[in-house]
CSV table of C-alpha atoms and ligand atoms in Angstrom, one decimal:
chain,number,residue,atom,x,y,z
A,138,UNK,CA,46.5,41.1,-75.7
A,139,UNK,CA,46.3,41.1,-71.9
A,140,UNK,CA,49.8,42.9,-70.4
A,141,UNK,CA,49.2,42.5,-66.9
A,142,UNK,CA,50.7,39.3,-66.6
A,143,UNK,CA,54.1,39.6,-64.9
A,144,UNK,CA,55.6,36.5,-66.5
A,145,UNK,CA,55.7,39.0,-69.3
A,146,UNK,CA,57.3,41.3,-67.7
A,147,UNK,CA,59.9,39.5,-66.0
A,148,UNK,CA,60.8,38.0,-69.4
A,149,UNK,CA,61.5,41.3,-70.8
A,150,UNK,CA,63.9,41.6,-67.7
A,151,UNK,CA,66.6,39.3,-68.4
A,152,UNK,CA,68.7,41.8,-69.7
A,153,UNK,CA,69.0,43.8,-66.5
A,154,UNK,CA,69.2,40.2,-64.2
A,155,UNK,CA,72.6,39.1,-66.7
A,156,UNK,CA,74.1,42.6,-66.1
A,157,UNK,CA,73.5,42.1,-62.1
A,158,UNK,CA,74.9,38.4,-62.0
A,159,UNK,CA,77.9,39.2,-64.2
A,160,UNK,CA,78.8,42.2,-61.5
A,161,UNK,CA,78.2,39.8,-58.6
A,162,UNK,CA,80.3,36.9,-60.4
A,163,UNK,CA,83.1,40.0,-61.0
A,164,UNK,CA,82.8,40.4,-57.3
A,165,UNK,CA,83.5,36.5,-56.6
A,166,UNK,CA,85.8,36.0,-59.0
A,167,UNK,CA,89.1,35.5,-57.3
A,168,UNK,CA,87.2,33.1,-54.8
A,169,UNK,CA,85.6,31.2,-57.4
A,170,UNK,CA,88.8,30.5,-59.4
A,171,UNK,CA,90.9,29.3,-56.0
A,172,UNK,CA,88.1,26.5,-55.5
A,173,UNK,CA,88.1,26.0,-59.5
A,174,UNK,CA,91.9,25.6,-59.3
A,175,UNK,CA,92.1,23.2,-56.3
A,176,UNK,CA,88.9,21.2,-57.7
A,177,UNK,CA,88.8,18.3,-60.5
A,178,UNK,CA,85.4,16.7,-59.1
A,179,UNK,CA,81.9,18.6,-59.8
A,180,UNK,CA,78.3,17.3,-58.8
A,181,UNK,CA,75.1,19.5,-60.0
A,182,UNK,CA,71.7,19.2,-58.8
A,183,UNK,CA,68.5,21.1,-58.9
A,184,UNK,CA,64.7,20.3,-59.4
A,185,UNK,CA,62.7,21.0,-62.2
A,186,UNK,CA,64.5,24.0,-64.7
A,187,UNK,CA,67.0,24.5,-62.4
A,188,UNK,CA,68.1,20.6,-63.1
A,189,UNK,CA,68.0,21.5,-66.3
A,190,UNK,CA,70.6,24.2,-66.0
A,191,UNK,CA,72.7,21.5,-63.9
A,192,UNK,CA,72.5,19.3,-67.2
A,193,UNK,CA,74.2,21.8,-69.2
A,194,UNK,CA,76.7,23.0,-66.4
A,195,UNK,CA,77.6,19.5,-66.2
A,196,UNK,CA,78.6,19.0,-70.0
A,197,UNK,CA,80.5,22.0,-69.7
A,198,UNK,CA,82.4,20.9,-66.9
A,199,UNK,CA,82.8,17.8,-68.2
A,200,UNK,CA,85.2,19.3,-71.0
A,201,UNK,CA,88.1,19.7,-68.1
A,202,UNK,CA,87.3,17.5,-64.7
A,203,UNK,CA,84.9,14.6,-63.9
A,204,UNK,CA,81.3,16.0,-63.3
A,205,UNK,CA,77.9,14.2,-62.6
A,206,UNK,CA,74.5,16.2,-62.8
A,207,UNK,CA,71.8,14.3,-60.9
A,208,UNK,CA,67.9,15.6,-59.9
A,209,UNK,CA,68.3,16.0,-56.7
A,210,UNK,CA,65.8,14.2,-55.0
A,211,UNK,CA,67.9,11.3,-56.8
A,212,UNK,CA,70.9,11.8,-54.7
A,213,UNK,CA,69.6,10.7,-51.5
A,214,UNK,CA,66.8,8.5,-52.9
A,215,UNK,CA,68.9,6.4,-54.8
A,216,UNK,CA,72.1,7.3,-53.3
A,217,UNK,CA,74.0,3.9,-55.1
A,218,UNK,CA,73.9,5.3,-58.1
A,219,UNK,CA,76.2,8.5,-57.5
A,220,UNK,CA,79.9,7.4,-57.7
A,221,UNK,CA,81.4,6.9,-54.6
A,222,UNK,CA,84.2,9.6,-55.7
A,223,UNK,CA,84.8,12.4,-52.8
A,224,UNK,CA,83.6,14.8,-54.7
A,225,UNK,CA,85.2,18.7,-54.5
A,226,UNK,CA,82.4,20.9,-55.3
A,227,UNK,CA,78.5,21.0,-55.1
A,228,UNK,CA,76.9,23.1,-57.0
A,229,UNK,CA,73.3,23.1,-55.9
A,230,UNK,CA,71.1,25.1,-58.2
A,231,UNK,CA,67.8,26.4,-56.9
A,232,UNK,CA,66.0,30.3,-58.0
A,233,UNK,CA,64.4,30.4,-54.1
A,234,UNK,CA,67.1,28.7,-52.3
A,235,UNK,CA,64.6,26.5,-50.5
A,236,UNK,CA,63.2,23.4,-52.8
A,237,UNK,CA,63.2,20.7,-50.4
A,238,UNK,CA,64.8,18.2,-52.3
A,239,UNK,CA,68.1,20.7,-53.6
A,240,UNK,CA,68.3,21.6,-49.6
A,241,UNK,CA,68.2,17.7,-48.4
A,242,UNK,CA,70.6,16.9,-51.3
A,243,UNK,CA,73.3,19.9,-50.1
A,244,UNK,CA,73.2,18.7,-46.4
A,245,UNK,CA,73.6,14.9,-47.8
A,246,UNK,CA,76.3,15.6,-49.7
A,247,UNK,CA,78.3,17.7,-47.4
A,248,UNK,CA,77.9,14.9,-44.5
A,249,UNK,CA,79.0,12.2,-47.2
A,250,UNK,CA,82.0,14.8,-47.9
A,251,UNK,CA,83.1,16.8,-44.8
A,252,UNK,CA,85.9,18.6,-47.5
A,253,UNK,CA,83.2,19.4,-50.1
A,254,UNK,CA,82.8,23.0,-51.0
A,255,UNK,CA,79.5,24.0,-51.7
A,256,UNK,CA,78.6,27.2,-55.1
A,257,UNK,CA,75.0,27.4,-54.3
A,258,UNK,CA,73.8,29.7,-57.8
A,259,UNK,CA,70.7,30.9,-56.5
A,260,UNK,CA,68.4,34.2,-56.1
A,261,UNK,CA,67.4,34.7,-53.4
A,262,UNK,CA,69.8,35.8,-50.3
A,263,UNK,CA,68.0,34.8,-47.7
A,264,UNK,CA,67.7,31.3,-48.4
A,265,UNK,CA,69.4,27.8,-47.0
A,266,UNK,CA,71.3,27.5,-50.3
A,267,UNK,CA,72.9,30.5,-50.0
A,268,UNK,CA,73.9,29.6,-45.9
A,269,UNK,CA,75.0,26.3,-46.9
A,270,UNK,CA,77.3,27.6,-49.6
A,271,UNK,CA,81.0,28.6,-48.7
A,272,UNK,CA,80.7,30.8,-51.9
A,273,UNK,CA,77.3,31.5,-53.1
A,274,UNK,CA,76.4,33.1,-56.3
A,275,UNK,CA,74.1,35.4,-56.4
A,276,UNK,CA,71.9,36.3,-59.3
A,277,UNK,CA,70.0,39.2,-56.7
A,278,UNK,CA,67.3,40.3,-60.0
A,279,UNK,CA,66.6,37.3,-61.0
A,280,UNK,CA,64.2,36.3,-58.9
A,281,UNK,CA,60.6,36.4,-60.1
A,282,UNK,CA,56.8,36.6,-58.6
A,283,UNK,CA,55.8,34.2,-61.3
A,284,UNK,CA,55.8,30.8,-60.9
A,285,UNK,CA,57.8,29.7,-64.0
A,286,UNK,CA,61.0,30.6,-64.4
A,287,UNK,CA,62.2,32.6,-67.0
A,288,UNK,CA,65.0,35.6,-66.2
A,289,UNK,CA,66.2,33.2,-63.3
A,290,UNK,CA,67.2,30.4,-65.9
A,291,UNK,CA,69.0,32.8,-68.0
A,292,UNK,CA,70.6,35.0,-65.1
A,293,UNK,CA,71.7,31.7,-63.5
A,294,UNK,CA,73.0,30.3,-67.1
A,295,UNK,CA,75.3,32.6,-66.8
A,296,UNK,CA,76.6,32.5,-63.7
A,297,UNK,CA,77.3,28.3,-64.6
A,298,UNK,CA,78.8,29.5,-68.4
A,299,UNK,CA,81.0,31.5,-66.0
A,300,UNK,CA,82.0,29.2,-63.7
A,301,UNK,CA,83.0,26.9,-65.8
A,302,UNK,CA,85.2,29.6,-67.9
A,303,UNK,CA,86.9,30.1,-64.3
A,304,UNK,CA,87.2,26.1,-64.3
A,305,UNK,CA,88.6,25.9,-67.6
A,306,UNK,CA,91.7,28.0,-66.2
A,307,UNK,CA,90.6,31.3,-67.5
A,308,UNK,CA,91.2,33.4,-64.9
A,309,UNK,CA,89.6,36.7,-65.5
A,310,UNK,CA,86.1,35.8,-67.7
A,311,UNK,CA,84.5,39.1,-67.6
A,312,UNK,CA,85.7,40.4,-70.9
A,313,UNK,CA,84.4,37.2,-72.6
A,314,UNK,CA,81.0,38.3,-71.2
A,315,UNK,CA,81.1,41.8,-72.1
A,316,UNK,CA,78.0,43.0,-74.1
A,317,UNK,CA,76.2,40.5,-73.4
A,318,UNK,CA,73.2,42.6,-71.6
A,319,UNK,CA,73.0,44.6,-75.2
A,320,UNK,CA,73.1,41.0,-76.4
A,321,UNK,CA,70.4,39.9,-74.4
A,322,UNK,CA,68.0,42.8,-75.5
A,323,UNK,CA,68.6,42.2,-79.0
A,324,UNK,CA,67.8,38.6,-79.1
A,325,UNK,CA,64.7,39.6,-77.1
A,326,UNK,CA,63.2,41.8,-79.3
A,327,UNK,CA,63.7,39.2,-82.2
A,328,UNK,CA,62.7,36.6,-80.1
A,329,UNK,CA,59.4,38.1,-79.2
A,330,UNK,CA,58.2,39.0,-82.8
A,331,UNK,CA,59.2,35.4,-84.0
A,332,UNK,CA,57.1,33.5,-81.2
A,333,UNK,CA,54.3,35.7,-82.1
A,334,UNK,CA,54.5,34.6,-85.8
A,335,UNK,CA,54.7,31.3,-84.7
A,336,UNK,CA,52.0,31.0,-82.2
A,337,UNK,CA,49.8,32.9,-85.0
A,338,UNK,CA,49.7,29.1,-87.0
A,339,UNK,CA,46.8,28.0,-84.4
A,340,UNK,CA,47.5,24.3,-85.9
A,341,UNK,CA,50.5,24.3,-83.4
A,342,UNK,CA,49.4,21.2,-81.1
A,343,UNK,CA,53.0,19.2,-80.3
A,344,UNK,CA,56.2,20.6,-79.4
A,345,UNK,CA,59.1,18.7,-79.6
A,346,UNK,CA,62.6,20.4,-78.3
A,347,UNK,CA,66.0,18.8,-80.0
A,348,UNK,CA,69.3,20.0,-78.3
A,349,UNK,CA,72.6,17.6,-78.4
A,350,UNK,CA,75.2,18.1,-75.6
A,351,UNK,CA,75.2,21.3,-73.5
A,352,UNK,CA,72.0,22.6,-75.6
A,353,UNK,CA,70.3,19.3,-74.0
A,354,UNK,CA,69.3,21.3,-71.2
A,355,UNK,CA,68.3,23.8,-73.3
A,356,UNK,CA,65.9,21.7,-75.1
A,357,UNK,CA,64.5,20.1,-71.3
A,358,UNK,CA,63.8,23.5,-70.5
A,359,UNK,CA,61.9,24.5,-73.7
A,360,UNK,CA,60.2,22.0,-72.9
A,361,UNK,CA,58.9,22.5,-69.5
A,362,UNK,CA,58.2,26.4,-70.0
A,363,UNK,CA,55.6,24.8,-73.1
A,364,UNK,CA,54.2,22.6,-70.5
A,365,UNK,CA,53.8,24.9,-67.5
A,366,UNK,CA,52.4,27.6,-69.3
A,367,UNK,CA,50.4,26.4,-72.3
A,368,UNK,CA,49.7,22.7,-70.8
A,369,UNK,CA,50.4,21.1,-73.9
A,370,UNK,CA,52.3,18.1,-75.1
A,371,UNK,CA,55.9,18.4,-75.0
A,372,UNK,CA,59.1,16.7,-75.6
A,373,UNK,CA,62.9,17.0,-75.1
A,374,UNK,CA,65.3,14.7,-77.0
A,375,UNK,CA,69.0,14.4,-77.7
A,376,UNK,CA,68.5,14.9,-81.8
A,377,UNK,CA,69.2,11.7,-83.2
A,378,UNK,CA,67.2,10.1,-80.5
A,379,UNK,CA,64.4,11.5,-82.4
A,380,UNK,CA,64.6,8.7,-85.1
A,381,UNK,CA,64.1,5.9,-82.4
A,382,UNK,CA,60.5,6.4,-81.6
A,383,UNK,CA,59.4,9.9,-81.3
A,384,UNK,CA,59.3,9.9,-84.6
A,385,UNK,CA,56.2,8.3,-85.0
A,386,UNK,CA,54.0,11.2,-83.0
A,387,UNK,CA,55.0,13.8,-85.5
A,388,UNK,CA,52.6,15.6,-87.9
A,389,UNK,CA,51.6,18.5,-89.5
A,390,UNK,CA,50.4,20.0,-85.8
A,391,UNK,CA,54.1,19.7,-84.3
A,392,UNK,CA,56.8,22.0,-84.3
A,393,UNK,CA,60.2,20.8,-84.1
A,394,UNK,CA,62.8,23.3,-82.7
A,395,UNK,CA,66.4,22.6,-83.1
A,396,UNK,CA,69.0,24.1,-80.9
A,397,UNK,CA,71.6,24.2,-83.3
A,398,UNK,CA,75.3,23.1,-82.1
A,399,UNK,CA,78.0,25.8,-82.5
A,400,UNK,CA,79.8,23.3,-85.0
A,401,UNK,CA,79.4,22.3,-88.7
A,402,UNK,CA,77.1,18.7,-88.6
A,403,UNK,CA,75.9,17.4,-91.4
A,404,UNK,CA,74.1,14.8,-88.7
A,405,UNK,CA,71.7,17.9,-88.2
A,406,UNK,CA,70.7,18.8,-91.9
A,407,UNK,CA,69.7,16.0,-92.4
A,408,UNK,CA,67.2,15.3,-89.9
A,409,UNK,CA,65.8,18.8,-90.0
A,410,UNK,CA,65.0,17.6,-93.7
A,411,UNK,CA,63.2,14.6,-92.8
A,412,UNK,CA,61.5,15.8,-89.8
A,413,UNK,CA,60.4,18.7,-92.7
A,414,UNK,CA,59.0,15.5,-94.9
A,415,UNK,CA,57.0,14.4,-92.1
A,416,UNK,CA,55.0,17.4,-92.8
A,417,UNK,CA,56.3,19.0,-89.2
A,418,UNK,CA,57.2,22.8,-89.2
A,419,UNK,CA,60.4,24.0,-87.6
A,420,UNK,CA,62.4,26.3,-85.5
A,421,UNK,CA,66.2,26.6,-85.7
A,422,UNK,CA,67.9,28.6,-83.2
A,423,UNK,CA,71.9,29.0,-83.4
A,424,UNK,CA,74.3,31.3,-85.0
A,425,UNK,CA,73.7,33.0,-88.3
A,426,UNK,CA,76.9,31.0,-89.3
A,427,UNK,CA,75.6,27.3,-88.4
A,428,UNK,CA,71.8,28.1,-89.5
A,429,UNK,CA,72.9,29.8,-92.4
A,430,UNK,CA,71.9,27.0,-94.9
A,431,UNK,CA,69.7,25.5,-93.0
A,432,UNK,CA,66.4,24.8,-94.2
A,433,UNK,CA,63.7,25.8,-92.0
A,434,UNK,CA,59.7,27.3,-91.5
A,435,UNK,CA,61.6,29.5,-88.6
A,436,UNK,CA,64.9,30.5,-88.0
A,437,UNK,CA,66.3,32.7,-85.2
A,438,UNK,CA,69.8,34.2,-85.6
A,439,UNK,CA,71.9,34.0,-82.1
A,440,UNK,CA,74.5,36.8,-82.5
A,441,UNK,CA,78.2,35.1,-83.0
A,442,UNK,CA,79.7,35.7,-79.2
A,443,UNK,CA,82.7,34.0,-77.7
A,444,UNK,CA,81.8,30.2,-77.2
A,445,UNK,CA,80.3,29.7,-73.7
A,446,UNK,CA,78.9,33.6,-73.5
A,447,UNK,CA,75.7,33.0,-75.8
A,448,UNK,CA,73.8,30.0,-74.3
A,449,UNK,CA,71.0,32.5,-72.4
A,450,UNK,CA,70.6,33.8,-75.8
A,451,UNK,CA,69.0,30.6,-77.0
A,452,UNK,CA,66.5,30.5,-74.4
A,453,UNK,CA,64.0,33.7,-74.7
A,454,UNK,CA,62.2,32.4,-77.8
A,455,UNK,CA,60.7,29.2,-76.3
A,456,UNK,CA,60.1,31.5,-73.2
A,457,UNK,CA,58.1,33.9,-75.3
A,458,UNK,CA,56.5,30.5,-77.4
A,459,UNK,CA,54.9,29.3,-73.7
A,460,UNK,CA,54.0,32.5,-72.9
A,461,UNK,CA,51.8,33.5,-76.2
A,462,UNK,CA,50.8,30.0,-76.5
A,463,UNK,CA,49.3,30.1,-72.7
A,464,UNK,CA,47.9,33.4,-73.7
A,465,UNK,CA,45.6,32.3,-76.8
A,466,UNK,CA,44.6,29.0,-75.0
A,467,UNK,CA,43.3,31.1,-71.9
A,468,UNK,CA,45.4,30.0,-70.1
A,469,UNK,CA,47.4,32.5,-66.7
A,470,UNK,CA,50.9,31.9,-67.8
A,471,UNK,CA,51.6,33.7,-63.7
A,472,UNK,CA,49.8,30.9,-62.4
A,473,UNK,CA,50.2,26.9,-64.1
A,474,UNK,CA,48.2,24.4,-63.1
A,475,UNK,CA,49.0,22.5,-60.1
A,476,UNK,CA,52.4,24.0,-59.5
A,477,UNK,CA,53.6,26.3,-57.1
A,478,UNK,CA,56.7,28.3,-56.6
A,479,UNK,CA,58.6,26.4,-54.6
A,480,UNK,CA,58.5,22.8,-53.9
A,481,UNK,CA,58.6,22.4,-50.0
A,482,UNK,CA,57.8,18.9,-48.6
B,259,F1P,C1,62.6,24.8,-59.1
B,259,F1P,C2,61.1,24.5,-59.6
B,259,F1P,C3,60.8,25.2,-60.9
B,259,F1P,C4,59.4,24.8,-61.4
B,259,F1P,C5,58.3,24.9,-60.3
B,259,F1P,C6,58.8,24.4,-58.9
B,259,F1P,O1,62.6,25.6,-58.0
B,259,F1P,O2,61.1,23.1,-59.8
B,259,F1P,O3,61.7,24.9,-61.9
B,259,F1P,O4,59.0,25.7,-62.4
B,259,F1P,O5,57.9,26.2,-60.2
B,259,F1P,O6,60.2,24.8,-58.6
B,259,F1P,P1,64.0,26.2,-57.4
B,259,F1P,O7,64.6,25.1,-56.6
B,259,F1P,O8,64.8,26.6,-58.5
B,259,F1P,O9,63.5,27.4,-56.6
């Protein structure tokens, strides 16, 4: 098995890129709780995985104040459809601080809104989004050579699990988040073994991601890390969704992964059993005390954390699952097919 690739590499690092963004958010803190405190009006946007951590900001958010996720390229494209509300904050999401559209979507919105404050989250310190942010946050090893992104989703997870922890009135977080680097290596190791059992059922053709709420995102970006790296067929859904359509692509070649909710649902169960009837096989990632019954070809334990401290957790497995997959189809997982780094038009 080829170890040269750095995707691998920079996978394995997401331990070390959580412990830096955590002391950099430490650093911000009192900054980031005055704008939280004044602030009842959020708007996320990013491109590509870094929408897809907007999507779950936003449903966190959501839970206090009045917040809107939108692709960016949407917010000055179709500009009608964002709510004419002066928004407070921005929070542009972008690992090299220069996608075109996250850039042209910052300036837009801060000429719409002279009073807007801007939390670029974003790697990479010498970058637009970082200037154009009146408090940036800065996840400084998160940044990666490859072109997907892997410890810059969960680094900058955390920064937006944080935020919003600040948001919700709690003004000193960092406890909550203790840990969570040992965390983070735990679920790793696990993580890596179980996508390498998976990946060994070489009947695995479909891959279809199932995340409700703030594990939405989740899903979207299991998604895309299937398709960049392994250029296979993949799909996100909202899990019930799954019973209006998609459920006629299934068979014995998909795997269905649930991102299991931190709450009891009966809702869940039961489609995990009929998806299992269909003759699909399945992943279930969530806590040991939601997947415990759970019937399931796969199951990966998330350790129990305070709520809001665990969501990077959930996301090395299907990171792992591109990267093996890529790896037995041929394929450079450093280097997908007609992408590149950044998106600069
Ligand atoms: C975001 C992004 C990536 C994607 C691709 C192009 O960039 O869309 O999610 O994998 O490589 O760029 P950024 O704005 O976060 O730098």
């Amino acid at each position: 098995m080829p170890e040269s690739y750095v995707t691998i590499s920079e996978i394995r690092e997401q331990p070390n890129a959580i412990e830096t963004v955590l002391k950099d958010l430490r650093e911000k803190e009192e900054e980031l709780f005055d704008v939280c405190s004044n602030s009842s009006s959020f708007c996320l946007t990013g491109c590509g995985s870094s929408y897809y951590l907007a999507l779950t900001g936003n449903a966190l958010l959501n839970k206090n104040d009045l917040s809107f996720a939108f692709p960016s390229s949407e917010i000055f494209i179709s500009s009608d459809q964002i709510p004419s509300i002066p928004f407070d904050v921005i929070l542009p999401i972008s690992r090299s601080g220069e996608t075109t559209e996250t850039v042209k979507a910052t300036k837009f919105l801060k000429e719409k809104v002279p009073k807007i404050k801007a939390v670029g989250i974003t790697c990479t310190k010498e970058s637009s989004i970082y200037e154009l942010s009146n408090i940036p946050i800065l996840s400084r090893n998160g940044g990666e050579e490859s072109v997907v992104m892997t410890k810059s989703f969960s680094s900058m997870l955390v920064a937006i699990e944080y935020f919003s922890k600040l948001n919700s009135g709690k003004h000193s977080p960092s406890k909550d988040f203790r840990k969570l680097p040992r965390d983070s290596k735990r679920v790793l190791e696990k993580s890596e073994d179980l996508a390498k059992e998976i990946e060994s059922n070489k009947n695995l053709k479909k891959f279809v991601f199932l995340g409700t709420g703030k594990y939405y995102g989740l899903a979207s970006e299991a998604m895309l890390k299937t398709e960049e790296m392994a250029l296979s067929w993949s799909k996100a859904y909202h899990p019930l969704e799954f019973r209006h359509g998609p459920k006629s692509i299934i068979d014995d070649n998909t795997l269905v992964t649930l991102f299991c909710p931190t709450w009891k649902d009966e809702e869940h169960e039961e489609l995990l059993e009929e998806i299992r009837l269909l003759g699909a096989k399945t992943l279930v990632v969530g806590r040991k005390k939601d997947v415990g019954k759970m019937e399931s070809d796969y199951t990966l334990k998330i350790p129990s954390r305070k709520e809001n401290t665990e969501l990077s957790l959930y996301i090395p497995i299907v990171q792992f699952l591109g990267y093996y997959l890529a790896i037995n189809l041929g394929l450079n997982p450093d280097n997908p097919k007609n992408l590149t780094q950044v998106v600069k038009i």
